[in-house]
Amino acid sequence: MKTVLMVAEKPSLAQSIARILSRGSMSSRKGLNGACSVHEYSGAFEGQPARFKMTSVCGHVMTLDFLGKYNKWDRVDPAELFSQAPTEKKEANPKLSMVKFLQVEGRGCDCIVLWLDCDKEGENICFEVLDAVLPVMKQTHSGEQTVFRARFSSITDTDICAAMARLGEPDHNEALSVDARQELDLRIGCAFTRFQTKYFQGKYGNLDSSLISFGPCQTPTLGFCVERHDKIQSFKPETYWVLQAKVDVDKDRSLLLDWDRVRVFDREVAQMFLNMTRLEEEAQVEATSRKEKAKQRPLALNTVEMLRVASSALGMGPQHAMQTAERLYTQGYISYPRTETTHYPESFDLKGPLRQQANHPYWADTVKRLLAEGLNRPRKGHDAGDHPPITPMKSATEAELGGEAWRLYEYITRHFIATVSHDCKYLQSSVSFRIGPERFTCTGKTVISPGFTEIMPWQSVPLEESLPTCQKGDTLAVAEVKLLEKQTSPPDYLTEAELITLMEKHGIGTDASIPVHINNICQRNYVVVESGRRLKPTNLGIVLVHGYYKIDAELVLPTIRSAVEKQLNLIAQGRADFRQVLGHTLDVFKRKFHYFVDSIAGMDELMEVSFSPLAATGKPLSRCGKCHRFMKYIQAKPSRLHCSHCDETYTLPQNGTIKLYKELRCPLDDFELVLWSSGSRGKSYPLCPYCSNHPPFRDMKKGAGCNECTHPGCQHSLSMLGVGQCVECESGVLVLDPTSGPKWRVACNRCSVVAHCFENAHRVRVSAETCAACEAALLDVDFNKAKSPLPGNGTQHTGCVFCDPIFQELRKDQGPRQQLPGPSNALGMAEGAPRQSGQTAEETPGFLDALLRDFPAPLSPESPLPWKVPGPVLTLEEAEGELAELALGFLSSRSAPPSLAACLAHEAVSQLLRSDLSEFRKLPEQEEDGDRAEEKAPVILLDAAGLARSLFNHLWQACGQWQQQVPPAARAPQRQWLVSAHAIRNARRRMEDRHVCLPAFNLLFGLEDSVERAYFAVFDGHGGADAARYASVHTHAVAARRPELATDPAEALRAAFRCTDEMFLRKARRERLQSGTTGVCALIAGNTLHVAWLGDSQVLLVQQGQAVKLMEPHRPERQDEKDRIEALGGFVSHMDCWRVNGTLAVSRAIGDVFQKPYVSGEADAASWGLTGSEDYLLLACDGFFDVVPHQEVAGLVRSHLAGPRGSGLRVAEELVAAARERGSHDNITVVVVFLRDPQDLLEPEPDTPRSS
């Protein structure tokens, strides 16, 4: 039996094609790279039984790059890149190990069928796959064909089966044309870009661009935008005059007439015509006409037209529109979206796609009528010989696709239906009048048959006032004749749609690359996208184009690139030699490059006018260690220091502020140190400009500050200021910030963790001694005598910032969200100020403006993430909770209004989860031991970093859209909740508690019913923080998707605990985690309180000053719990307290994988009707309730509120302090949710207290 390997371009395509060809009877497994699956089935091939293996790549397998030193900008002359620099094919994404994966799957196969996209890029990928697979396939000596190419245009049963029946061979010429384009773009683009960037960034300080790039297609694209800008700037308005006449049809109706001369540019002539007509009292009808006309239905849709409409009508950038279309294609909703053809072949089945739309709620009536009456054959367009026009292949709804994918799909579908509809027919009436010697005309249109405009209403003939019935010789009274003075107006800046038209007309780029070139000139800061998606060139873009025109106009004119594209097409057609075209084109551009270098002074003259030289840019800041003169600080991107005397430039860390650091000098090179800071609440560190650019130690990276320098004697180095290991990122070190006094803090030198230690100390030093318990460096602290916390007003103390009880009293945290494991939890510091939910409408625009100002563009693959990724992989079931946590944490850290943060997070997460996630799939790590069978079940793992990057870009996109108009949900007034939350590590080594406050529960999960919901929870971890963090992220996310939420919320919470436990157990087995967590949550839904709990964390309701017990905590000593455990074969014993199997002091918890089923994951739940007389809700862990009885809570709260500093916002802090004073050594977390104004609680208590 033959083995046939089949390869598609994307994992989702492979799955769809395999499902169709196998008729659903296939088995699937993960490939070794984790990104691609292998689908296997049996069938027949070439008339013989065969075993099929269907898999995929992820786009290009290989990429072209320079070898060795030629990748170093400073080591080679850019001119060498044209011919001397050797190139090689490298793996496009080494992490995917795609070549190895293909060789493993292809080893021993008899044949290969290539299902790559049917365009030139697809043909090129075919040969990349063959290069990897052919050496390991079975060798045949009979000359029979072993390599096959499938050509298809859509992912439908008909098209895929037809492609399988008529297999061909891959086209080597088309692949060579792509190789030629890649090599030309690499050599030409890199040579010009490196020379320009080094030359101009070394001379000018305010270019505000980190790269001054040139591209054979990119630069002519920019040229179109600047050409329009020049026309606008050189435009001189002219005044002209128009004669306007109005005639009365009857006493209630009049008509405006258009002057046949249209306009005149001479005032005296215009006045003469006015004088000749203004005295006339009647207008005489000279002629009438009525003519039936037709507005043609559109041509079939190709890529360029789709991109034009997406930009002009849908507000989508070309690249984003193309990506959206590709997702619709891979999901089978539309045909292949990259096509130049606007003509359907005679054999194309038009009725098939149309029948798919027959039951769609938006256009079913139109489609059914067309099917019944017969289709109108589409207009004859251009047949480029590639793919059929873009066509909807199956029906979809807005709920199914959502957002922009739906809007693009809707347009594609309406366009297709319009192409098979009839033309729009209308009657055009025209009446010509004479007033004195001048002629005037009035026209009107009346629709006879709407035709295709019924499905494309925006194309309909505009409604115009009907003309009166007139005959030649009739007269109408002249109401007035007047002279209007007007001015000619300049053209507007190019829209993306207009630019796409120009690029297509001049042959710049292909239908696939046009969006990329437009996106590039935006990202390079050459143009900015303004309202209406108009492209306005920046100063840098204008100067570059003018400079090219001045030196060599062909560098920017479309003519030379158009000629190159024609040569590349000849290669694809087999009519030109690859080497000859490549050599000739490179020789032409090499000559142009040398001339450009020799003539660069011409462009430099233009630069001098628009930009400031480095020596004249910025302000003197610090002294150079070589010449001891001041260097200037240049803030424009990329921010740097420049020494004009030495002519040296030193790059600085970006996205922060720079100032001189006390005029201190580096002991290695004598450069003055500067201080980088991310803000008053962020981290800061000193750095030496020279060491940062030329690291003196092997383990110090380029761009690092003194907090990563390992100099053994420098007072600013990591060796002198390092405190202890960062428990958040585990690769960084917490370093004392010597500039942070009097509010002293430590910060990680690798991640964003910042932790505030204490105040009122005027000097803090890192001791050479270490803590015996945790091995962190001790701190020597000199306190202010007037505010010293030491006994007897002592001022000096040495201790561990983690373990010393005096320091524990003084610590405060700085974390992004209260329930996130940040520096607050790492150091066990108090959680930040309690919060009060609610927002004002005025906050929203300012927040969106600030975020988009800080992040002016979406993240590129190389950009650092603005948040910490929760591990390397996520499962599909974990994605919503983790992504919502990332988005909400990021927005909350930037002080987003709560409702806006929840709405934005929901929008971004839902958009991402509706997209094709196959590109993020990863291979699960193989187990090495004998796990149970259920643990080895296939699991879909997703790349967490890739998802996080995509999430930010969806979030960025939503912010951009909402900047124009915020959705009503985000602007709607929300109930305000006064919530006080506080948590401390206390005497424990680590903070294992987590808590959640979600007043905007409905908005975060898109729940649109009329019931208002708010969610609060506390999770008390043991054996590590993993389980508590996991539960704090996923329990509410699971609850929000439970079907019982609307009818039985308490049951939904119970089910959420159970599901979260099952999810975490699967994760624990994969990652060998042993931690667990108890938990309690409260969901206020309308006027009902629903609570659920697992273990000994508790919730307490206080009503009219009295504690109301809502629950019984799960403890091993409870008789029913003991009976349950013993019935399962376990035991409960007393070892300083009652423990399950002699270990755990809790009988129910999430996690604890090795104690299941004795430690149960089944929660209990209860509901309580709220009458309005309730005071507040208190959720806390056992670290609080073990030492504070229920009946004392109300007194503690009342005492705090009645005190001089009493505040509802600080009550949780007071309760935590009370628990600590009573001897609690455990982590302590308290959340207080006020159900009425705290000041109302100070009113006299009722005579008859409520019994608990």
Coordinates of C-alpha atoms in Angstrom, one line a residue, residues 184-654:
L184 CA 16.0 41.8 -5.2
D185 CA 14.0 43.2 -2.3
L186 CA 16.6 42.0 0.2
R187 CA 19.7 43.3 -1.5
I188 CA 18.2 46.6 -2.8
G189 CA 16.2 47.4 0.3
C190 CA 19.0 46.5 2.8
A191 CA 21.7 48.5 1.0
F192 CA 19.7 51.7 0.7
T193 CA 18.1 51.3 4.1
R194 CA 21.4 50.8 5.9
F195 CA 23.1 53.7 4.2
Q196 CA 20.2 56.1 4.7
T197 CA 19.7 55.2 8.4
K198 CA 23.3 55.4 9.4
Y199 CA 23.9 58.6 7.4
F200 CA 20.9 60.6 8.6
Q201 CA 20.5 59.3 12.1
G202 CA 24.2 60.1 12.6
K203 CA 23.5 63.7 11.6
Y204 CA 20.0 64.6 12.7
G205 CA 18.3 64.3 16.1
N206 CA 14.6 64.8 15.5
L207 CA 13.8 62.4 12.6
D208 CA 11.5 60.5 15.0
S209 CA 12.0 57.2 13.2
S210 CA 14.1 54.3 14.3
L211 CA 14.6 53.1 10.7
I212 CA 14.8 55.1 7.5
S213 CA 13.9 52.4 5.1
F214 CA 13.9 52.1 1.3
G215 CA 12.0 49.5 -0.7
P216 CA 11.6 49.1 -4.4
C217 CA 7.8 49.0 -3.9
Q218 CA 7.5 50.9 -0.6
T219 CA 9.2 54.0 -1.9
P220 CA 7.1 54.5 -5.1
T221 CA 4.0 53.9 -2.8
L222 CA 5.2 56.8 -0.6
G223 CA 5.9 58.8 -3.8
F224 CA 2.2 58.7 -4.7
C225 CA 1.2 60.2 -1.3
V226 CA 3.9 62.9 -1.5
E227 CA 2.9 63.8 -5.0
R228 CA -0.7 64.5 -3.9
H229 CA 0.7 66.5 -0.9
D230 CA 2.7 68.6 -3.3
K231 CA -0.3 69.3 -5.5
I232 CA -2.2 70.4 -2.3
Q233 CA 0.7 72.7 -1.3
S234 CA 1.1 74.2 -4.7
F235 CA -2.6 74.7 -5.3
K236 CA -3.7 78.3 -5.8
P237 CA -7.4 78.8 -5.5
E238 CA -9.2 80.7 -8.3
T239 CA -12.4 82.6 -7.9
Y240 CA -15.2 81.9 -10.3
W241 CA -18.8 82.8 -10.7
V242 CA -22.0 80.8 -11.3
L243 CA -25.4 82.0 -12.5
Q244 CA -28.2 80.4 -10.6
A245 CA -31.8 80.6 -11.6
K246 CA -35.0 79.6 -9.8
V247 CA -38.4 79.2 -11.4
D248 CA -41.8 78.7 -9.8
V249 CA -43.7 75.6 -10.8
D250 CA -46.7 76.6 -8.7
K251 CA -47.2 78.7 -5.6
D252 CA -45.7 76.0 -3.3
R253 CA -43.0 74.6 -5.5
S254 CA -39.9 75.9 -7.3
L255 CA -37.0 74.5 -9.2
L256 CA -33.3 75.3 -9.3
L257 CA -31.8 75.4 -12.7
D258 CA -28.2 74.7 -13.7
W259 CA -26.4 77.1 -16.0
D260 CA -25.3 75.5 -19.2
R261 CA -22.1 77.6 -19.2
V262 CA -21.4 76.1 -15.8
R263 CA -19.0 78.8 -14.6
V264 CA -16.9 81.8 -15.7
F265 CA -13.7 83.1 -14.2
D266 CA -14.2 86.8 -15.1
R267 CA -16.4 88.9 -12.8
E268 CA -17.3 91.5 -15.4
V269 CA -18.4 88.8 -17.8
A270 CA -20.4 87.1 -15.2
Q271 CA -22.1 90.4 -14.2
M272 CA -22.9 91.0 -17.9
F273 CA -24.7 87.6 -18.1
L274 CA -26.6 88.4 -14.9
N275 CA -27.7 91.8 -16.2
M276 CA -29.0 90.1 -19.4
T277 CA -31.1 87.6 -17.5
R278 CA -32.2 89.3 -14.2
L279 CA -34.9 91.4 -15.8
E280 CA -36.6 88.5 -17.5
E281 CA -39.9 87.5 -15.9
E282 CA -40.4 84.1 -17.6
A283 CA -38.3 81.1 -18.5
Q284 CA -39.3 79.4 -21.7
V285 CA -39.0 75.6 -22.2
E286 CA -36.9 75.0 -25.2
A287 CA -36.7 71.2 -25.1
T288 CA -37.6 68.2 -23.0
S289 CA -36.3 64.7 -23.0
R290 CA -37.1 61.4 -21.2
K291 CA -34.6 58.6 -21.6
E292 CA -34.4 55.2 -20.0
K293 CA -30.9 54.5 -18.6
A294 CA -29.3 51.7 -16.7
K295 CA -26.7 51.6 -13.9
Q296 CA -24.6 48.6 -14.5
R297 CA -24.2 45.9 -11.8
P298 CA -20.6 45.6 -10.5
L299 CA -18.0 43.4 -12.0
A300 CA -17.1 40.2 -10.0
L301 CA -15.0 41.0 -7.0
N302 CA -11.2 40.8 -7.0
T303 CA -8.6 41.5 -4.3
V304 CA -7.9 45.1 -5.2
E305 CA -11.6 46.1 -5.3
M306 CA -12.2 44.3 -2.0
L307 CA -9.3 46.2 -0.4
R308 CA -10.6 49.5 -1.8
V309 CA -14.1 49.0 -0.4
A310 CA -12.8 47.7 2.9
S311 CA -10.8 51.0 3.4
S312 CA -13.3 53.5 2.0
A313 CA -16.6 52.0 3.2
L314 CA -15.7 49.6 6.1
G315 CA -12.9 51.7 7.7
M316 CA -10.5 48.7 7.6
G317 CA -6.8 49.1 6.7
P318 CA -5.7 47.1 3.7
Q319 CA -3.5 44.7 5.6
H320 CA -6.1 44.1 8.3
A321 CA -8.7 43.5 5.6
M322 CA -6.5 41.0 3.9
Q323 CA -5.8 39.1 7.1
T324 CA -9.6 39.1 7.8
A325 CA -10.3 37.8 4.3
E326 CA -7.7 35.0 4.7
R327 CA -9.3 33.9 8.0
L328 CA -12.7 33.7 6.2
Y329 CA -11.1 31.7 3.5
T330 CA -9.4 29.2 5.8
Q331 CA -12.7 28.8 7.7
G332 CA -14.4 28.0 4.4
Y333 CA -16.7 31.1 4.2
I334 CA -15.3 32.6 1.0
S335 CA -13.2 31.5 -1.9
Y336 CA -9.5 32.3 -2.2
P337 CA -9.2 36.1 -1.6
R338 CA -6.0 36.7 -3.6
T339 CA -7.1 37.0 -7.3
E340 CA -6.8 39.6 -10.1
T341 CA -9.7 38.1 -12.0
T342 CA -13.1 39.8 -12.3
H343 CA -14.7 37.3 -14.7
Y344 CA -16.4 34.0 -13.9
P345 CA -15.6 31.2 -16.3
E346 CA -18.5 29.6 -18.1
S347 CA -18.1 26.4 -16.1
F348 CA -18.4 28.2 -12.8
D349 CA -21.5 27.0 -10.8
L350 CA -23.1 30.3 -9.8
K351 CA -26.2 28.7 -8.4
G352 CA -24.3 26.6 -5.8
P353 CA -23.0 29.6 -3.8
L354 CA -26.3 31.4 -4.3
R355 CA -28.3 28.5 -2.8
Q356 CA -26.2 28.7 0.3
Q357 CA -27.6 32.1 1.0
A358 CA -31.3 31.2 0.3
N359 CA -32.2 31.1 4.0
H360 CA -30.1 34.0 5.3
P361 CA -32.2 36.4 7.3
Y362 CA -30.8 39.5 5.5
W363 CA -31.2 38.6 1.9
A364 CA -33.2 35.4 1.6
D365 CA -36.0 37.0 -0.3
T366 CA -33.7 38.5 -2.9
V367 CA -31.9 35.2 -3.4
K368 CA -35.0 33.1 -3.6
R369 CA -36.4 35.5 -6.3
L370 CA -33.2 35.2 -8.3
L371 CA -33.2 31.4 -8.1
A372 CA -36.9 31.3 -9.2
E373 CA -36.7 33.9 -12.0
G374 CA -33.2 32.8 -13.2
L375 CA -29.8 34.4 -12.7
N376 CA -28.5 37.2 -14.9
R377 CA -25.1 36.2 -16.2
P378 CA -22.3 38.4 -14.6
R379 CA -20.7 41.0 -16.7
K380 CA -17.6 40.0 -18.6
G381 CA -14.5 41.3 -16.8
H382 CA -10.8 40.6 -16.8
D383 CA -9.6 37.0 -16.8
A384 CA -6.1 37.0 -15.3
G385 CA -5.9 33.2 -15.4
D386 CA -5.4 32.8 -11.6
H387 CA -8.4 32.2 -9.4
P388 CA -12.1 32.9 -9.8
P389 CA -13.4 36.1 -8.3
I390 CA -13.9 36.3 -4.5
T391 CA -17.2 34.4 -3.8
P392 CA -19.1 33.5 -0.6
M393 CA -19.0 29.7 -0.3
K394 CA -21.3 29.2 2.7
S395 CA -23.8 31.1 4.7
A396 CA -22.8 32.9 8.0
T397 CA -24.4 35.2 10.5
E398 CA -23.1 38.1 12.4
A399 CA -23.3 36.1 15.7
E400 CA -21.2 33.4 14.0
L401 CA -18.4 35.7 12.7
G402 CA -18.7 38.9 14.8
G403 CA -17.2 42.3 14.3
E404 CA -15.1 43.2 11.2
A405 CA -15.1 39.6 9.9
W406 CA -18.9 39.8 9.5
R407 CA -18.8 43.3 7.9
L408 CA -16.3 42.1 5.3
Y409 CA -18.2 38.8 4.7
E410 CA -21.5 40.8 4.3
Y411 CA -20.0 43.0 1.7
I412 CA -18.5 40.1 -0.3
T413 CA -21.8 38.3 -0.2
R414 CA -23.9 41.4 -1.2
H415 CA -21.4 42.0 -4.0
F416 CA -21.7 38.5 -5.3
I417 CA -25.5 38.6 -5.3
A418 CA -25.3 41.9 -7.1
T419 CA -23.2 40.5 -9.9
V420 CA -25.9 38.0 -10.8
S421 CA -28.7 40.5 -10.4
H422 CA -30.2 42.8 -13.0
D423 CA -28.9 46.3 -13.8
C424 CA -30.7 49.2 -12.1
K425 CA -33.0 50.9 -14.6
Y426 CA -34.2 54.5 -14.2
L427 CA -35.8 57.2 -16.2
Q428 CA -33.8 60.4 -16.7
S429 CA -35.8 63.4 -17.5
S430 CA -34.3 66.7 -18.7
V431 CA -35.9 70.1 -19.4
S432 CA -34.0 72.9 -21.1
F433 CA -35.0 76.5 -20.4
R434 CA -34.1 79.9 -21.9
I435 CA -34.0 83.0 -19.8
G436 CA -33.2 85.9 -22.1
P437 CA -30.1 84.8 -24.1
E438 CA -28.9 82.2 -21.6
R439 CA -29.8 78.5 -21.4
F440 CA -30.4 76.5 -18.2
T441 CA -31.2 72.9 -17.6
C442 CA -32.9 70.8 -14.9
T443 CA -32.7 67.1 -14.7
G444 CA -34.4 64.4 -12.6
K445 CA -34.2 60.6 -12.2
T446 CA -37.0 58.1 -11.4
V447 CA -36.2 54.5 -10.6
I448 CA -38.0 52.0 -12.8
S449 CA -36.4 48.8 -11.5
P450 CA -33.9 48.8 -8.6
G451 CA -32.1 45.7 -9.8
F452 CA -28.8 45.1 -8.0
T453 CA -29.2 48.2 -5.8
E454 CA -31.8 46.3 -3.8
I455 CA -29.0 44.2 -2.4
M456 CA -26.4 47.1 -2.5
P457 CA -28.6 50.0 -1.4
W458 CA -25.6 52.4 -1.1
Q459 CA -25.4 52.2 -4.9
S460 CA -29.0 53.1 -5.5
V461 CA -29.9 56.1 -7.7
P462 CA -30.4 59.1 -5.4
L463 CA -34.0 60.2 -5.0
E464 CA -34.5 63.5 -6.8
E465 CA -37.4 65.8 -7.0
S466 CA -39.7 64.9 -10.0
L467 CA -39.8 67.4 -12.8
P468 CA -43.1 69.0 -13.9
T469 CA -44.7 67.9 -17.1
C470 CA -43.6 70.4 -19.7
Q471 CA -43.7 70.8 -23.4
K472 CA -41.7 72.9 -25.7
G473 CA -42.9 76.5 -25.6
D474 CA -44.3 76.4 -22.1
T475 CA -43.2 79.2 -19.8
L476 CA -42.6 79.3 -16.0
A477 CA -42.3 82.4 -13.9
V478 CA -38.7 83.3 -12.9
A479 CA -38.5 83.6 -9.1
E480 CA -34.9 84.9 -9.0
V481 CA -31.6 84.9 -10.9
K482 CA -28.4 85.5 -8.8
L483 CA -24.7 85.4 -9.1
L484 CA -22.8 83.0 -6.8
E485 CA -19.1 83.6 -6.1
K486 CA -17.1 80.4 -5.4
Q487 CA -13.5 79.2 -5.3
T488 CA -11.8 76.2 -6.7
S489 CA -10.6 73.9 -4.0
P490 CA -7.4 71.8 -3.8
P491 CA -7.5 68.0 -3.9
D492 CA -7.6 66.1 -0.6
Y493 CA -4.9 63.8 0.6
L494 CA -5.0 60.3 -0.9
T495 CA -7.3 57.8 0.7
E496 CA -6.1 54.2 1.0
A497 CA -8.6 53.2 -1.6
E498 CA -7.2 55.8 -4.1
L499 CA -3.6 54.7 -3.3
I500 CA -4.5 51.1 -4.0
T501 CA -6.0 52.2 -7.4
L502 CA -2.8 54.0 -8.3
M503 CA -0.6 51.1 -7.2
E504 CA -2.6 48.7 -9.3
K505 CA -2.6 51.0 -12.3
H506 CA 1.2 51.4 -12.2
G507 CA 2.0 47.8 -11.3
I508 CA 3.4 48.5 -7.9
G509 CA 3.2 45.3 -5.9
T510 CA 0.8 42.4 -6.3
D511 CA -2.7 41.9 -4.9
A512 CA -1.0 40.1 -2.0
S513 CA 1.8 42.7 -1.3
I514 CA -0.1 46.0 -1.8
P515 CA -1.5 46.0 1.8
V516 CA 2.0 45.2 3.2
H517 CA 3.6 48.2 1.4
I518 CA 0.9 50.6 2.6
N519 CA 1.3 49.3 6.2
N520 CA 5.1 49.7 5.9
I521 CA 5.0 53.4 5.1
C522 CA 2.6 53.9 8.0
Q523 CA 4.8 52.0 10.5
R524 CA 8.0 53.9 9.3
N525 CA 6.4 57.2 10.2
Y526 CA 6.4 58.3 6.6
V527 CA 2.7 58.9 6.5
V528 CA 0.0 59.1 9.1
V529 CA -3.6 57.8 8.7
E530 CA -6.1 60.6 9.3
S531 CA -9.9 60.6 9.4
G532 CA -11.5 59.0 6.4
R533 CA -8.4 56.8 6.2
R534 CA -6.5 59.6 4.3
L535 CA -2.7 59.3 4.2
K536 CA -0.9 62.5 5.1
P537 CA 2.9 62.4 4.6
T538 CA 5.1 63.4 7.5
N539 CA 8.1 65.7 7.2
L540 CA 10.4 62.7 7.0
G541 CA 8.3 61.1 4.2
I542 CA 8.2 64.4 2.2
V543 CA 11.9 65.1 2.5
L544 CA 12.8 61.6 1.5
V545 CA 10.7 61.7 -1.7
H546 CA 11.9 65.2 -2.6
G547 CA 15.5 64.0 -2.1
Y548 CA 15.0 61.0 -4.4
Y549 CA 13.5 63.3 -7.0
K550 CA 16.5 65.6 -6.7
I551 CA 19.1 62.8 -7.0
D552 CA 17.4 60.1 -9.1
A553 CA 13.7 60.4 -9.8
E554 CA 13.5 56.7 -10.9
L555 CA 14.1 55.6 -7.3
V556 CA 10.6 57.0 -6.4
L557 CA 8.7 56.9 -9.8
P558 CA 6.7 53.8 -10.4
T559 CA 8.2 53.2 -13.8
I560 CA 11.3 51.2 -12.9
R561 CA 9.5 49.0 -10.4
S562 CA 6.7 48.4 -12.9
A563 CA 9.4 47.3 -15.5
V564 CA 10.9 45.0 -12.9
E565 CA 7.5 43.5 -12.2
K566 CA 7.0 42.8 -15.9
Q567 CA 10.4 41.0 -15.9
L568 CA 9.4 38.9 -12.9
N569 CA 6.1 38.0 -14.7
L570 CA 8.2 36.9 -17.7
I571 CA 10.2 34.6 -15.4
A572 CA 6.9 33.1 -14.1
Q573 CA 5.7 32.5 -17.7
G574 CA 9.0 30.8 -18.6
R575 CA 9.9 33.6 -21.1
A576 CA 12.9 35.1 -19.2
D577 CA 15.9 33.6 -17.5
F578 CA 16.0 33.9 -13.7
R579 CA 19.7 34.7 -13.4
Q580 CA 19.7 37.2 -16.3
V581 CA 16.8 39.2 -14.8
L582 CA 18.3 39.1 -11.3
G583 CA 21.8 40.1 -12.5
H584 CA 20.6 42.9 -14.8
T585 CA 18.2 44.4 -12.2
L586 CA 20.9 44.3 -9.4
D587 CA 23.4 45.9 -11.7
V588 CA 21.0 48.8 -12.5
F589 CA 20.3 49.4 -8.9
K590 CA 23.9 49.0 -7.9
R591 CA 24.8 51.9 -10.3
K592 CA 21.9 53.9 -8.9
F593 CA 23.1 53.2 -5.3
H594 CA 26.6 54.4 -6.0
Y595 CA 25.2 57.6 -7.7
F596 CA 22.9 58.0 -4.7
V597 CA 25.8 57.8 -2.3
D598 CA 27.8 60.2 -4.3
S599 CA 24.9 62.7 -4.5
I600 CA 23.6 62.3 -1.0
A601 CA 24.4 65.9 -0.3
G602 CA 21.4 66.9 -2.4
M603 CA 19.1 65.1 0.0
D604 CA 21.1 66.3 2.9
E605 CA 20.3 69.9 2.0
L606 CA 16.6 69.2 2.2
M607 CA 17.1 67.4 5.6
E608 CA 19.0 70.4 7.0
V609 CA 15.9 72.6 6.2
S610 CA 13.4 70.3 7.9
F611 CA 15.5 68.7 10.7
S612 CA 18.0 69.8 13.3
P613 CA 21.5 68.4 13.3
L614 CA 22.6 66.2 16.2
A615 CA 24.9 68.9 17.5
A616 CA 22.0 71.4 17.6
T617 CA 19.4 68.9 18.9
G618 CA 18.6 68.2 22.4
K619 CA 20.0 69.6 25.6
P620 CA 23.4 69.1 27.3
L621 CA 23.0 66.4 29.9
S622 CA 26.0 64.4 30.9
R623 CA 29.8 64.4 30.3
C624 CA 31.5 62.1 27.8
G625 CA 34.2 59.9 29.4
K626 CA 36.5 60.4 26.5
C627 CA 36.6 64.2 26.0
H628 CA 34.9 65.2 29.3
R629 CA 32.6 67.6 27.3
F630 CA 28.9 67.6 27.7
M631 CA 26.9 65.2 25.5
K632 CA 23.4 66.2 24.3
Y633 CA 20.3 64.2 25.1
I634 CA 18.1 63.7 22.0
Q635 CA 14.5 62.7 23.0
A636 CA 13.2 61.9 19.5
K637 CA 13.1 58.2 18.5
P638 CA 15.5 56.5 19.0
S639 CA 16.4 58.5 22.1
R640 CA 20.2 58.8 22.5
L641 CA 23.1 60.8 23.8
H642 CA 25.5 62.4 21.3
C643 CA 28.9 63.8 21.8
S644 CA 29.6 66.3 19.0
H645 CA 33.3 66.5 19.9
C646 CA 34.0 62.8 19.6
D647 CA 31.2 62.4 17.0
E648 CA 29.9 59.4 19.0
T649 CA 26.2 58.4 19.6
Y650 CA 25.0 56.2 22.5
T651 CA 21.6 54.6 22.4
L652 CA 19.5 54.8 25.6
P653 CA 16.6 52.7 26.9
Q654 CA 13.4 53.7 25.3

